[in-house]
Every structure is written in structure tokens, then in C-alpha cells.
Short mmCIF file of C-alpha atoms in Angstrom, two decimals:
data_model
loop_
_atom_site.label_atom_id
_atom_site.label_comp_id
_atom_site.label_asym_id
_atom_site.label_seq_id
_atom_site.Cartn_x
_atom_site.Cartn_y
_atom_site.Cartn_z
CA MET A 2 0.40 -24.43 8.17
CA ASN A 3 -2.80 -22.87 9.51
CA ARG A 4 -3.64 -19.21 8.89
CA ILE A 5 -2.06 -16.84 11.40
CA ASN A 6 -4.77 -14.62 12.80
CA SER A 7 -2.51 -11.67 13.63
CA ILE A 8 -1.44 -11.41 9.97
CA ASP A 9 -5.04 -11.44 8.75
CA PHE A 10 -6.07 -8.94 11.43
CA THR A 11 -3.20 -6.51 10.81
CA ARG A 12 -3.58 -6.68 7.05
CA GLY A 13 -7.34 -6.26 7.33
CA LEU A 14 -6.98 -3.28 9.68
CA VAL A 15 -4.67 -1.36 7.37
CA MET A 16 -6.77 -2.19 4.33
CA VAL A 17 -9.83 -0.72 6.01
CA ILE A 18 -7.73 2.38 6.73
CA MET A 19 -6.54 2.36 3.10
CA ALA A 20 -10.10 2.82 1.89
CA LEU A 21 -10.27 6.07 3.89
CA ASP A 22 -7.42 7.55 1.88
CA HIS A 23 -9.01 6.56 -1.42
CA VAL A 24 -12.40 7.95 -0.40
CA ARG A 25 -10.68 11.20 0.61
CA ASP A 26 -8.88 11.32 -2.76
CA LEU A 27 -12.09 11.00 -4.73
CA PHE A 28 -14.65 12.70 -2.46
CA HIS A 29 -13.03 15.48 -0.44
CA ILE A 30 -13.83 18.94 -1.72
CA ASN A 31 -10.20 20.05 -1.73
CA SER A 32 -8.47 16.80 -2.69
CA LEU A 33 -7.81 17.90 -6.28
CA THR A 34 -6.17 21.17 -5.26
CA GLN A 35 -4.72 20.68 -1.77
CA ASN A 36 -1.75 18.61 -0.63
CA PRO A 37 -3.02 17.03 2.62
CA VAL A 38 0.44 17.07 4.23
CA ASP A 39 1.44 20.60 3.19
CA LEU A 40 1.60 22.27 6.60
CA ASN A 41 1.10 25.70 5.04
CA THR A 42 -2.36 24.84 3.73
CA THR A 43 -3.66 21.72 5.46
CA THR A 44 -5.77 21.36 8.60
CA ALA A 45 -5.20 19.05 11.55
CA GLY A 46 -8.06 16.78 10.48
CA ILE A 47 -6.91 16.46 6.90
CA PHE A 48 -3.28 15.89 7.89
CA ALA A 49 -4.21 13.20 10.42
CA THR A 50 -6.55 11.53 7.93
CA ARG A 51 -3.77 11.31 5.38
CA TRP A 52 -1.01 10.39 7.83
CA ILE A 53 -2.77 7.40 9.38
CA THR A 54 -3.08 5.87 5.92
CA HIS A 55 0.72 5.82 5.65
CA LEU A 56 0.48 2.55 7.58
CA CYS A 57 -1.18 0.77 4.69
CA ALA A 58 1.32 0.30 1.85
CA PRO A 59 4.39 -0.74 3.91
CA THR A 60 2.31 -3.15 5.99
CA PHE A 61 0.73 -4.60 2.86
CA VAL A 62 4.12 -5.04 1.15
CA PHE A 63 5.87 -6.40 4.27
CA LEU A 64 3.12 -8.95 4.94
CA SER A 65 3.09 -9.94 1.26
CA GLY A 66 6.71 -10.98 1.76
CA THR A 67 5.80 -12.78 4.99
CA SER A 68 2.95 -14.61 3.28
CA ALA A 69 5.33 -15.68 0.49
CA TYR A 70 7.63 -17.22 3.11
CA LEU A 71 4.74 -19.09 4.75
CA VAL A 72 3.58 -20.40 1.35
CA PHE A 73 7.13 -21.60 0.69
CA LYS A 74 7.23 -23.45 4.00
CA ARG A 75 3.73 -24.87 3.54
CA ASN A 76 4.51 -26.15 0.03
CA ASN A 77 7.93 -27.49 1.06
CA ASP A 78 8.59 -27.55 -2.67
CA LEU A 79 11.01 -25.15 -4.34
CA ALA A 80 9.73 -25.62 -7.89
CA LYS A 81 6.08 -25.29 -6.86
CA THR A 82 6.73 -22.08 -4.92
CA LYS A 83 8.76 -20.59 -7.77
CA HIS A 84 5.90 -21.27 -10.15
CA TYR A 85 3.38 -19.77 -7.74
CA LEU A 86 5.38 -16.58 -7.14
CA ARG A 87 6.07 -16.04 -10.84
CA THR A 88 2.53 -16.65 -12.03
CA ARG A 89 1.07 -14.59 -9.20
CA GLY A 90 3.58 -11.82 -9.88
CA LEU A 91 2.67 -11.71 -13.57
CA TRP A 92 -1.02 -11.74 -12.65
CA LEU A 93 -0.59 -8.76 -10.31
CA ILE A 94 1.31 -6.81 -12.98
CA LEU A 95 -1.45 -7.53 -15.50
CA LEU A 96 -4.11 -6.38 -13.02
CA GLU A 97 -2.19 -3.19 -12.26
CA PHE A 98 -1.96 -2.13 -15.89
CA THR A 99 -5.54 -3.06 -16.78
CA VAL A 100 -8.43 -3.24 -14.31
CA ILE A 101 -6.69 -1.24 -11.55
CA ASN A 102 -5.40 1.63 -13.66
CA PHE A 103 -8.77 1.78 -15.41
CA ILE A 104 -10.87 2.05 -12.26
CA LEU A 105 -8.38 4.47 -10.71
CA TRP A 106 -8.79 7.02 -13.54
CA THR A 107 -11.89 5.63 -15.35
CA ASP A 108 -10.32 6.73 -18.61
CA ILE A 109 -11.16 4.34 -21.46
CA TYR A 110 -8.30 5.80 -23.50
CA PHE A 111 -5.71 4.95 -20.82
CA ARG A 112 -4.04 8.33 -21.10
CA ILE A 113 -2.19 7.60 -17.88
CA LEU A 114 -0.54 4.49 -16.46
CA VAL A 115 0.83 4.51 -12.92
CA ILE A 116 3.21 2.06 -11.27
CA GLN A 117 1.68 1.49 -7.85
CA VAL A 118 1.86 -0.97 -4.98
CA ILE A 119 0.35 -3.96 -6.80
CA PHE A 120 2.95 -3.72 -9.57
CA ALA A 121 5.76 -3.39 -7.01
CA ILE A 122 4.57 -6.51 -5.17
CA GLY A 123 4.03 -8.43 -8.40
CA LEU A 124 7.48 -7.80 -9.81
CA GLY A 125 8.90 -8.29 -6.30
CA PHE A 126 7.38 -11.80 -6.20
CA ILE A 127 9.07 -12.62 -9.49
CA VAL A 128 12.43 -11.41 -8.18
CA LEU A 129 11.84 -13.31 -4.93
CA SER A 130 11.24 -16.52 -6.88
CA PHE A 131 14.90 -16.44 -7.91
CA LEU A 132 16.06 -15.93 -4.31
CA LEU A 133 14.29 -18.79 -2.53
CA LYS A 134 17.55 -20.71 -2.07
CA VAL A 135 19.14 -17.73 -0.33
CA SER A 136 19.18 -17.84 3.46
CA PRO A 137 16.45 -15.72 5.10
CA ARG A 138 19.22 -14.17 7.19
CA ILE A 139 20.98 -12.94 4.04
CA LEU A 140 17.70 -11.66 2.62
CA ALA A 141 17.02 -9.82 5.88
CA ILE A 142 20.44 -8.15 5.68
CA ALA A 143 19.81 -7.19 2.04
CA GLY A 144 16.33 -5.85 2.82
CA LEU A 145 17.50 -3.81 5.79
CA ALA A 146 20.48 -2.49 3.82
CA ILE A 147 18.05 -1.19 1.20
CA ILE A 148 15.71 0.32 3.80
CA PHE A 149 18.55 2.05 5.65
CA GLY A 150 20.67 2.99 2.64
CA HIS A 151 18.53 3.91 -0.34
CA ASN A 152 18.10 7.52 0.83
CA LEU A 153 21.76 8.02 -0.03
CA LEU A 154 20.78 7.75 -3.69
CA GLN A 155 17.80 10.11 -3.70
CA GLY A 156 19.91 13.05 -4.81
CA VAL A 157 21.15 11.29 -7.93
CA PHE A 158 19.83 12.77 -11.20
CA PHE A 159 20.53 12.14 -14.87
CA GLU A 160 19.88 15.50 -16.47
CA GLY A 161 19.54 15.37 -20.24
CA ASN A 162 19.49 11.58 -20.44
CA ASN A 163 15.85 10.51 -20.75
CA ALA A 164 16.57 6.79 -20.89
CA ALA A 165 18.71 6.89 -17.73
CA GLN A 166 16.08 9.05 -15.97
CA PHE A 167 13.39 6.51 -16.85
CA VAL A 168 15.35 3.50 -15.61
CA TRP A 169 16.44 5.34 -12.46
CA ALA A 170 12.85 6.36 -11.71
CA ILE A 171 11.57 2.80 -12.13
CA PHE A 172 13.94 1.64 -9.43
CA PHE A 173 14.55 4.60 -7.12
CA ARG A 174 12.42 7.75 -7.39
CA LEU A 175 8.94 9.08 -8.05
CA GLN A 176 8.75 10.73 -11.44
CA PRO A 177 6.10 11.42 -14.09
CA PHE A 178 6.94 11.03 -17.77
CA GLN A 179 4.87 12.73 -20.46
CA ILE A 180 5.54 10.16 -23.17
CA THR A 181 3.23 11.84 -25.69
CA PRO A 182 0.85 14.81 -25.42
CA ASN A 183 -1.92 12.31 -24.61
CA PHE A 184 -0.09 9.71 -22.56
CA ASN A 185 1.49 10.02 -19.12
CA PHE A 186 3.49 7.24 -17.43
CA THR A 187 4.19 7.85 -13.75
CA VAL A 188 6.37 5.90 -11.34
CA LEU A 189 4.61 6.32 -8.01
CA TYR A 190 6.15 3.29 -6.27
CA PRO A 191 9.86 3.02 -7.20
CA LEU A 192 10.76 -0.64 -6.97
CA ILE A 193 14.00 -0.94 -4.97
CA PRO A 194 12.84 0.77 -1.73
CA TRP A 195 9.64 -1.32 -1.68
CA TRP A 196 11.55 -4.49 -2.46
CA GLY A 197 13.67 -3.81 0.62
CA ILE A 198 10.47 -3.95 2.68
CA LEU A 199 9.28 -7.06 0.82
CA LEU A 200 12.54 -8.95 1.40
CA THR A 201 12.56 -8.00 5.07
CA GLY A 202 8.99 -9.22 5.37
CA PHE A 203 9.91 -12.52 3.73
CA ALA A 204 12.79 -13.06 6.13
CA ALA A 205 10.58 -12.11 9.09
CA GLY A 206 8.31 -15.01 8.23
CA LYS A 207 10.64 -17.18 10.35
CA ILE A 208 9.38 -15.35 13.43
CA PHE A 209 5.97 -16.95 12.94
CA GLU A 210 7.54 -20.40 13.27
CA LEU A 211 8.33 -19.59 16.91
CA PRO A 212 6.02 -20.30 19.87
CA LEU A 213 3.30 -17.71 20.39
CA GLU A 214 4.65 -15.93 23.47
CA LYS A 215 8.16 -15.73 22.07
CA ARG A 216 7.08 -14.22 18.76
CA LYS A 217 4.78 -11.75 20.54
CA LYS A 218 7.76 -10.57 22.54
CA ILE A 219 9.98 -10.33 19.46
CA TRP A 220 7.41 -8.31 17.50
CA LEU A 221 7.00 -5.93 20.44
CA GLN A 222 10.76 -5.51 20.74
CA ILE A 223 11.07 -4.85 17.01
CA GLY A 224 8.26 -2.31 17.14
CA LEU A 225 9.64 -0.39 20.11
CA ALA A 226 13.17 -0.45 18.66
CA SER A 227 11.92 0.85 15.30
CA LEU A 228 9.97 3.70 16.88
CA SER A 229 12.87 4.61 19.17
CA LEU A 230 15.27 4.63 16.23
CA PHE A 231 12.82 6.76 14.26
CA CYS A 232 12.77 9.37 17.04
CA LEU A 233 16.55 9.40 17.44
CA ILE A 234 17.29 9.76 13.73
CA ARG A 235 14.49 12.27 13.15
CA LEU A 236 15.73 14.48 15.98
CA THR A 237 19.10 14.84 14.27
CA ASN A 238 17.48 16.22 11.11
CA VAL A 239 20.49 14.94 9.14
CA TYR A 240 19.49 11.71 7.40
CA GLY A 241 16.58 9.40 6.76
CA ASP A 242 14.11 11.66 4.96
CA PRO A 243 14.46 14.34 2.26
CA ALA A 244 12.26 16.81 4.18
CA PRO A 245 13.65 18.00 7.56
CA TRP A 246 11.24 18.92 10.29
CA ALA A 247 11.02 22.46 11.65
CA PRO A 248 9.15 24.44 14.31
CA GLN A 249 5.69 25.50 13.13
CA LYS A 250 2.97 27.94 14.14
CA THR A 251 1.67 25.67 16.93
CA ALA A 252 2.98 22.77 18.98
CA LEU A 253 0.58 20.41 17.18
CA PHE A 254 1.85 21.46 13.76
CA THR A 255 5.45 21.14 14.97
CA PHE A 256 4.60 17.56 15.89
CA PHE A 257 3.06 17.13 12.43
CA SER A 258 6.29 18.42 10.89
CA PHE A 259 8.26 15.89 12.92
CA MET A 260 5.98 13.08 11.72
CA ASN A 261 5.70 14.30 8.13
CA VAL A 262 7.89 11.73 6.40
CA ASN A 263 8.16 10.85 2.73
CA LYS A 264 6.22 7.97 1.17
CA TYR A 265 7.27 8.41 -2.47
CA PRO A 266 9.67 6.64 -2.27
CA PRO A 267 9.38 5.30 1.30
CA SER A 268 12.17 6.97 3.25
CA LEU A 269 14.04 5.24 6.06
CA LEU A 270 12.07 7.23 8.62
CA TYR A 271 8.78 6.45 6.90
CA ALA A 272 9.62 2.74 7.02
CA LEU A 273 10.73 2.86 10.66
CA VAL A 274 7.61 4.56 11.98
CA THR A 275 5.08 2.62 9.91
CA LEU A 276 6.67 -0.81 10.28
CA GLY A 277 7.28 -0.10 13.96
CA ILE A 278 3.57 0.48 14.49
CA MET A 279 2.78 -2.60 12.37
CA SER A 280 5.08 -4.74 14.55
CA ILE A 281 3.35 -3.62 17.74
CA ILE A 282 -0.06 -4.41 16.21
CA LEU A 283 1.20 -7.87 15.26
CA SER A 284 2.43 -8.41 18.82
CA LEU A 285 -0.78 -7.23 20.48
CA SER A 286 -3.09 -9.18 18.15
CA ASP A 287 -1.17 -12.46 17.95
CA GLY A 288 -3.17 -15.23 19.61
CA VAL A 289 -6.15 -12.92 20.21
CA LYS A 290 -9.52 -13.95 18.84
CA ASN A 291 -12.66 -11.92 19.44
CA ARG A 292 -15.30 -10.02 17.48
CA VAL A 293 -12.92 -7.17 16.67
CA THR A 294 -10.16 -9.40 15.33
CA ASP A 295 -12.71 -11.51 13.44
CA PHE A 296 -14.17 -8.38 11.83
CA PHE A 297 -10.90 -7.05 10.48
CA SER A 298 -9.58 -10.53 9.63
CA THR A 299 -12.54 -10.93 7.28
CA TYR A 300 -10.96 -8.28 5.06
CA GLY A 301 -7.40 -9.46 5.65
CA LYS A 302 -8.12 -13.00 4.46
CA VAL A 303 -9.08 -11.78 0.98
CA PRO A 304 -6.77 -8.81 0.40
CA LEU A 305 -6.74 -8.73 -3.40
CA PHE A 306 -10.50 -9.29 -3.65
CA TYR A 307 -11.02 -6.42 -1.20
CA TYR A 308 -8.56 -4.17 -3.02
CA LEU A 309 -10.28 -4.63 -6.36
CA ALA A 310 -13.81 -4.47 -4.95
CA HIS A 311 -13.25 -1.31 -2.91
CA TRP A 312 -12.07 0.63 -5.98
CA TYR A 313 -15.00 -0.61 -8.05
CA ILE A 314 -17.37 0.70 -5.38
CA ILE A 315 -15.61 3.96 -4.46
CA HIS A 316 -15.18 5.34 -7.96
CA PRO A 317 -18.77 4.74 -9.17
CA ALA A 318 -19.93 6.23 -5.86
CA MET A 319 -17.90 9.34 -6.68
CA PHE A 320 -19.78 9.75 -9.95
CA ILE A 321 -23.08 9.42 -8.09
CA MET A 322 -21.93 12.23 -5.77
CA VAL A 323 -20.96 14.43 -8.71
CA PHE A 324 -24.28 13.95 -10.51
CA LEU A 325 -26.25 14.54 -7.30
CA GLN A 326 -24.40 17.84 -6.94
CA GLY A 327 -25.81 18.95 -10.27
CA PHE A 328 -22.94 18.27 -12.63
CA THR A 329 -23.47 16.62 -16.00
CA TRP A 330 -21.41 14.25 -18.09
CA ASP A 331 -19.99 17.20 -20.02
CA ASP A 332 -18.53 18.61 -16.78
CA LEU A 333 -16.42 15.52 -16.10
CA GLU A 334 -12.69 15.67 -16.81
CA PHE A 335 -10.71 12.56 -17.67
CA GLY A 336 -7.01 12.06 -18.17
CA ALA A 337 -3.85 12.21 -16.10
CA PHE A 338 -4.59 12.62 -12.35
CA LYS A 339 -8.17 13.85 -12.95
CA PHE A 340 -10.29 10.92 -11.67
CA GLY A 341 -13.19 12.06 -13.90
CA ARG A 342 -14.22 14.80 -11.45
CA PRO A 343 -15.11 18.30 -12.58
CA ALA A 344 -12.22 20.75 -12.35
CA ALA A 345 -13.87 22.69 -9.51
CA GLY A 346 -16.89 22.74 -7.26
CA SER A 347 -17.48 19.06 -6.58
CA GLY A 348 -16.83 17.14 -3.37
CA VAL A 349 -17.84 16.99 0.27
CA GLU A 350 -16.35 18.06 3.58
CA LEU A 351 -14.22 15.77 5.74
CA PRO A 352 -16.99 14.51 8.12
CA VAL A 353 -18.98 13.32 5.11
CA VAL A 354 -15.85 11.63 3.74
CA TYR A 355 -15.71 9.59 6.94
CA LEU A 356 -19.38 8.63 6.66
CA VAL A 357 -18.94 7.51 3.07
CA TRP A 358 -15.83 5.54 4.05
CA LEU A 359 -17.64 3.72 6.87
CA GLY A 360 -20.56 2.95 4.58
CA ILE A 361 -18.32 1.46 1.89
CA VAL A 362 -16.31 -0.60 4.40
CA LEU A 363 -19.51 -2.03 5.89
CA LEU A 364 -20.90 -2.72 2.43
CA LEU A 365 -17.76 -4.71 1.62
CA TYR A 366 -17.95 -6.81 4.79
CA PRO A 367 -20.59 -9.36 3.66
CA LEU A 368 -18.95 -9.58 0.23
CA CYS A 369 -15.55 -10.35 1.76
CA LYS A 370 -17.06 -12.78 4.25
CA TRP A 371 -18.86 -14.65 1.47
CA TYR A 372 -15.79 -14.77 -0.75
CA GLY A 373 -13.53 -15.87 2.12
CA ARG A 374 -15.86 -18.77 2.92
CA TYR A 375 -16.22 -19.72 -0.74
CA LYS A 376 -12.45 -19.65 -1.24
CA ALA A 377 -11.84 -21.78 1.87
CA ALA A 378 -14.49 -24.28 0.75
CA HIS A 379 -12.97 -24.76 -2.70
CA PRO A 380 -9.22 -25.32 -2.25
CA GLU A 381 -9.23 -27.38 -5.45
CA ASN A 382 -9.97 -24.25 -7.51
CA TRP A 383 -6.49 -22.96 -8.34
CA LEU A 384 -7.86 -19.71 -9.78
CA LEU A 385 -9.11 -18.64 -6.34
CA ARG A 386 -5.51 -18.53 -5.08
CA TYR A 387 -4.87 -15.59 -7.39
CA ILE A 388 -7.75 -13.37 -6.21
#
């Protein structure tokens, strides 16, 4: 089965946007002290910059499931696909707990480990390898049931039972755990809600077996239905997200409140709005080939390579910024959630964040283009399938 350009384009687009959020995290002057979606303290520019990046993780997870389905169909071999999903899943978990967690915090003592999106996808692939015989229709029902129903469990706590809290957090809720005075383990991406998106993405792979015009129509219908359902449920202010919306000081901030949905874990409303937008992008880009789609597809064809490379450029660039601003090595702070930045005084304003982001994305373009060509030219190299 040939590559599907709309998948590469959509994945590449959101991964370019993803880099903006990571540059903001490490470079923005207030990123260490300000919650970008706290309507009491944020600005319109900061809120919008953070909100647009909500598209990234659910699209990445959904399309990882879709890609797994397409690999399964291309292999036409149950045992081979099981092996691929399990080995790739273990590889992603290893990367998350080593090179990714290191470059995220640049702490050689690993005083913090965070479960993030790569771990969730990796373990999700392993789980999926045991479900390949299950009908995609059943997996779609299971995935949608999780997406629509997991918010019912967000209010469940296990006070006084540390073991139960830990297990519950792994599967259902964001929670930090101070294991020792010098080691923090944080569940940022609880597994079950993200697996619901992964399973739905796997089942949706069947749509790409349809003729072009039919699948374009289906993706558009899914997108419009998702966004309409988001609006209807959000208006009720009853279910779908732990934070209700409320009138604010201006009409714009009231709109922000309406759109301010929870990512950790991904609420029903968060999934509806982000995956709805993703579906419309898939519809509009399917079958389209031009300079714009080629540009973003360059990143989307090598997603893991891009993910690793962008962190290993952004974080060293942050240290260059800090030293240029007059700080010394002694001013740097390492450890849980500190990134190695000084406690106060470092960083740049939002317009400069955007300039740095664009520079890093453009710097990555020739690297991704080279690696994509090299990978395509050496299909016999099995290791390239894992990066």
C-alpha cells in the first residue's frame, strides 16, 4: 500500500505546531510561572499559542493507530504485525524513559521521569498487538466508549492508598508522585483515555481503503459531526470536561473559556474538538499535492526522527539563550519541572518565541528531507523502520 499523502501532511502539520508549544515552554519569559490557559493571568496571544497546540497529541496518537492498521493490511501477516507492534512499542517505551526524558529536563541524575505521549503510544501498540484479530468495528466501539465515557471516572480517588492511587493514575488521571526527596515520577498522559483515541484511529484505518472522493466526504462528515457535538455538549456545561465554561471580562475571553478544555487527561470535549479539526484537515488535504502539502509531508513522513531531533535542537538552543542573557552555569536549576533554566529573569517575549520556532522548524526541514529519502532508499534496513 502506497503512502497516503493526507496522513503525512496532517501529521507533519501538527508536528510543526507541536514545536511551537515546546519552544514556548523553554523560551517564553513567563512559561515557568504562568499557566498559559489560566484566564485570570494569561493574554490572548499566549492562550491562542497554547490552544492551537492542543491539536498535536490527539492527532499524533490517532494517526499512530491508523498507521498501525495500514501496516497490518500491507503485511497481510498476523504474526509479522504482532512482532512489529510489540518491538516498536518496547522501543518507544525505552526512548521515552531514556533519551526523551533526558533531553526534556537535561538532568543527568534523572530526578524526574514523566509518562508522556511516546510511552502511551508504545504501550498502546503492545496492547493493540493482542487485539489484531478483533473486528475493527468492535475496536471502534471500544475506543469511542472510552472517549465518551472515561470522564465518568475522573472523580474517583483512593485517599490513603498509595498503591491504588499509583495504578489509577497510570491508567486514568494526571498525578505527580514524589517517590523520594530526589525523585519525582509524574503521569502526564494517563493511558486509558489515550488508548481510546489510538483504538479509534486503528479502526478508522478502514476509511483509507475507500475511493478518494468517498473517504474525503466521510472525513468531512466526521469532522463536522464532532465539532457540532462539541458545541452542543459544551453549551450544556454538564458533562464532557471537568472545567465548565463561564462568562468572562470580554467576549473574546468568554470564547476562550468555552474552548478551554482539559488535555490531562484528554476530556471528551477535548477529543471532539481536536479530532474534529483533524478530520476536516484530512478531508481537505486528501488527494491534494502541491508545495504546501509536500513541505509539511516532509516532516510527517519521519515523525519519530523529527520528534527526537526537534528536542535535541530546542533544548540546547535554550541554554544558548540563557548564556547570552548573562547567566552562568551556576544559575541553572535542574530537577523536577525545571528544564535547567534559572529560577527567574531568563526568557524572551512571545514574538521572539515565534521567530525561534520558525527558525528551528526550517532548520529541521533539510534534515527531515534527507532522512526521509535515505529511509525510502534503504527498505532493507530494518532499523530504519523504528526511527
